[in-house]
Coordinates of C-alpha atoms in Angstrom, one line a residue:
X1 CA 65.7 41.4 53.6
X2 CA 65.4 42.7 57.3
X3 CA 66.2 39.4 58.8
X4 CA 69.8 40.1 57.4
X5 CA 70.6 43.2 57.7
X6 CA 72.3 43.6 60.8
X7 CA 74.3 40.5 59.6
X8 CA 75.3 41.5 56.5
X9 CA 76.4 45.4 58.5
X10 CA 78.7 43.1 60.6
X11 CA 80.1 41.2 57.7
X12 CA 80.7 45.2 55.9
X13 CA 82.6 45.8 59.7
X14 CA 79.8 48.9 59.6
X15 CA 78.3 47.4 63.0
X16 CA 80.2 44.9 66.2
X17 CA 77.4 43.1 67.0
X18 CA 74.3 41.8 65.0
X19 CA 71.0 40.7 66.0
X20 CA 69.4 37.5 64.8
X21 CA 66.3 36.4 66.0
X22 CA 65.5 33.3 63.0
X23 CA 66.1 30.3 65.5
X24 CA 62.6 28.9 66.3
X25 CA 61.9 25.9 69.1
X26 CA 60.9 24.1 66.1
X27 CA 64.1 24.9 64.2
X28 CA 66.7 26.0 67.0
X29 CA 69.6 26.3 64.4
X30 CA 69.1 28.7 61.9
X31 CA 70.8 31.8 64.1
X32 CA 73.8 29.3 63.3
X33 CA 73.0 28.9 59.8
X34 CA 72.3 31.9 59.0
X35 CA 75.4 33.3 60.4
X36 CA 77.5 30.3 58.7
X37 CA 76.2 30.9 55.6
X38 CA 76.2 34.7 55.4
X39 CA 79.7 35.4 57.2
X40 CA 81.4 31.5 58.0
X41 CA 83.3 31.0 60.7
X42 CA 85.1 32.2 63.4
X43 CA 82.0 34.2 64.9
X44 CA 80.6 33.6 68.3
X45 CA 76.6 34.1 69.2
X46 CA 75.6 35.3 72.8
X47 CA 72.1 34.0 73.6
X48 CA 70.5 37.3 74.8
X49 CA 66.9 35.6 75.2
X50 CA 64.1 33.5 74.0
X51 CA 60.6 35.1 73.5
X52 CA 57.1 34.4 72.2
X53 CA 55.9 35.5 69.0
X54 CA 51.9 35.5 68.3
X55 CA 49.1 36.9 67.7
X56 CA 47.9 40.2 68.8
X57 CA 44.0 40.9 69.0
X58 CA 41.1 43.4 70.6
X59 CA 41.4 42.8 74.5
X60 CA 37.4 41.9 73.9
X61 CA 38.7 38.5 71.3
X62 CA 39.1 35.8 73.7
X63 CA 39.9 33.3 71.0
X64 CA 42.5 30.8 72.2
X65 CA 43.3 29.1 68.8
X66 CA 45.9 31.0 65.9
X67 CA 43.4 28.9 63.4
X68 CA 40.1 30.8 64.1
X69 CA 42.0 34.6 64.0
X70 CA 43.3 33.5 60.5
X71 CA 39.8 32.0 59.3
X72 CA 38.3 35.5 60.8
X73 CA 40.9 38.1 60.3
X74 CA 40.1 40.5 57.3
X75 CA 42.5 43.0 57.9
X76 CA 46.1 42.6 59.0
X77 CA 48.9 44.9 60.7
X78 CA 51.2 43.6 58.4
X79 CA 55.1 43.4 59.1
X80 CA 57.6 44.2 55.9
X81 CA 58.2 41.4 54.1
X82 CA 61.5 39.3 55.3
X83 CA 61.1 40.3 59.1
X84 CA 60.4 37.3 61.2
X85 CA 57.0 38.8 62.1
X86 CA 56.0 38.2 58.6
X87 CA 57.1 34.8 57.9
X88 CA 55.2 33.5 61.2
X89 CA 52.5 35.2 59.8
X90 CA 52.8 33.4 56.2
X91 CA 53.2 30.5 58.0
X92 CA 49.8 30.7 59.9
X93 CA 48.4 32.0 56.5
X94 CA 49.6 28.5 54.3
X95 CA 50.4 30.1 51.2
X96 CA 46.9 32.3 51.6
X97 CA 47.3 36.5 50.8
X98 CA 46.7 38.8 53.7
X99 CA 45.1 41.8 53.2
X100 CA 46.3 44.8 55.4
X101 CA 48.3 47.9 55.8
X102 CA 52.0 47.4 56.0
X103 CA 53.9 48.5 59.6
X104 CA 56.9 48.7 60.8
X105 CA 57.8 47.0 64.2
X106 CA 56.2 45.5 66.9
X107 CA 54.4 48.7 68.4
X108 CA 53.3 49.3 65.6
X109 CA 51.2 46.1 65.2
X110 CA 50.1 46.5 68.4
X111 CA 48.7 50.4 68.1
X112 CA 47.0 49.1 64.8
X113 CA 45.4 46.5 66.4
X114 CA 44.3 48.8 69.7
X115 CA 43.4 51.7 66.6
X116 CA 40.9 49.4 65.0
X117 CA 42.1 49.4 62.0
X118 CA 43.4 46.3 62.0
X119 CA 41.6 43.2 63.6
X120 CA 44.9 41.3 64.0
X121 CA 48.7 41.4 63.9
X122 CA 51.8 39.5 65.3
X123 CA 54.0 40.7 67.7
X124 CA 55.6 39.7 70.9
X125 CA 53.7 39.3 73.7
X126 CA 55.2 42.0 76.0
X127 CA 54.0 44.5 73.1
X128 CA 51.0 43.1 72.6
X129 CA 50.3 42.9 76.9
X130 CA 51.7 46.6 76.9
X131 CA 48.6 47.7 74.2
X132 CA 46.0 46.1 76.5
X133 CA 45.6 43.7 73.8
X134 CA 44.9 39.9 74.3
X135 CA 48.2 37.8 73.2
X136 CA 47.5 34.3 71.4
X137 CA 51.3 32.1 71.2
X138 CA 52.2 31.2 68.2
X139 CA 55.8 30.2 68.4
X140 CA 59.2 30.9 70.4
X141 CA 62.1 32.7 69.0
X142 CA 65.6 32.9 70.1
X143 CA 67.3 36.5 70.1
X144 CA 71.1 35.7 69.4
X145 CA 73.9 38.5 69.5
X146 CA 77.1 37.7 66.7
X147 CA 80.3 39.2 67.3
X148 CA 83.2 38.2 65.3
X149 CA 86.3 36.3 67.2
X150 CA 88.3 39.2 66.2
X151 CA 86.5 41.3 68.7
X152 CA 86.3 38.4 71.3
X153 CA 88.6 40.3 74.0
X154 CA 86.9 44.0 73.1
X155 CA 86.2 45.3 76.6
X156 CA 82.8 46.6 75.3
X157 CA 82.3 42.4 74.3
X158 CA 83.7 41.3 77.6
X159 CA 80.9 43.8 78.8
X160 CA 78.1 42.6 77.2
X161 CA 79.0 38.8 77.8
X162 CA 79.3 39.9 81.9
X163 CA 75.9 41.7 81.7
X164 CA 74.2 38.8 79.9
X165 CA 75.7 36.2 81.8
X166 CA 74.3 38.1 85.5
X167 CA 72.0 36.7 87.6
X168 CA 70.3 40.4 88.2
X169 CA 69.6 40.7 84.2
X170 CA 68.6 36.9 83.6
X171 CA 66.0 38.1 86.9
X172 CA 64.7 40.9 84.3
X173 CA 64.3 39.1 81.5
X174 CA 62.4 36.8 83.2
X175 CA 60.2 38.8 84.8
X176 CA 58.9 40.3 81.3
X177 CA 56.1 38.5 79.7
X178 CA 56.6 36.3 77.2
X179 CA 60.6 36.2 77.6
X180 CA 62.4 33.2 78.7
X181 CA 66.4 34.0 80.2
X182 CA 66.7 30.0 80.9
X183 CA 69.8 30.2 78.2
X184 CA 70.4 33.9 78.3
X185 CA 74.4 33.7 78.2
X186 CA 75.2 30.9 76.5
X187 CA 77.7 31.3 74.1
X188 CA 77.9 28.9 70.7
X189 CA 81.0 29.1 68.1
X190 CA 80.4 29.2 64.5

């Protein structure tokens, strides 16, 4: 599935770093798990930010609630199936079938939902803000970068670690709506 793929590109040493973004504020673990279960130990995950996930819909829809765009929506932007996108979209859905045309990333929810041909679709809300669209929160994710140990003293890790860890790019994040850089940084070992 998507959610792994970078993950299982690190564990093939095809890739250095790998994106996970499965960690919820409702389950803050499962970047951990995930990487424990798919590669064990001796990695290291870099908190690159925390962002909301929701609901994108017509700039017109000022509906508040994720409950009434379910009840209401007929046609979905839907995301592939194993992305994050899609499983807070099952979620919302409770075991319900959404009808819609498949897409691929976040813009592309977004210019379906702008096009028309899609009433709703989720997203992040910078995406969804950048369309013109109106942005309902659904959840908070957490984007973690894994590296292996191995790589710990790479000077293109030491880098990345120095650039996440600034003041000026936790001030960027930040500033983007929808992110949070409060933990931006933060290192965890596996």
């Amino acid at each position: 599935p998507p959610l792994f793929r970078s993950v299982e590109l690190l564990k093939r040493g095809l890739v250095h770093l790998a994106g996970l973004h499965r960690s919820t504020s409702k389950q803050p673990d499962r970047n951990l798990e995930t990487v424990r279960e798919r590669l064990g130990g001796r990695y290291r995950l870099i908190r690159a930010a925390k962002w909301q996930e929701g609901l994108a819909i017509p700039a017109r829809d000022r509906s508040h609630a994720p409950s009434t765009i379910v009840r209401r929506c007929r046609r979905w932007a839907l995301r592939e199936q194993g992305s994050a996108a899609r499983e807070c979209l099952d979620e919302l859905l409770g075991g319900q079938t959404a009808s819609g045309k498949p897409v691929h990333g976040h813009s592309a929810v977004a210019e379906a939902v702008r096009a028309g041909w899609a009433s709703a679709g989720v997203c992040v809300q910078l995406t969804a803000e950048n369309a013109g669209l109106h942005f309902v929160p659904v959840r908070t994710e957490m984007l973690d970068i894994c590296y292996s140990e191995t790589q710990a003293r790479d000077p293109r890790i030491l880098a990345l670690i120095r650039l996440l860890q600034s003041r000026s790019h936790r001030r960027l994040i930040s500033e983007l709506p929808g992110y949070d850089a409060s933990e931006t940084g933060e290192i965890t070992r596996v």
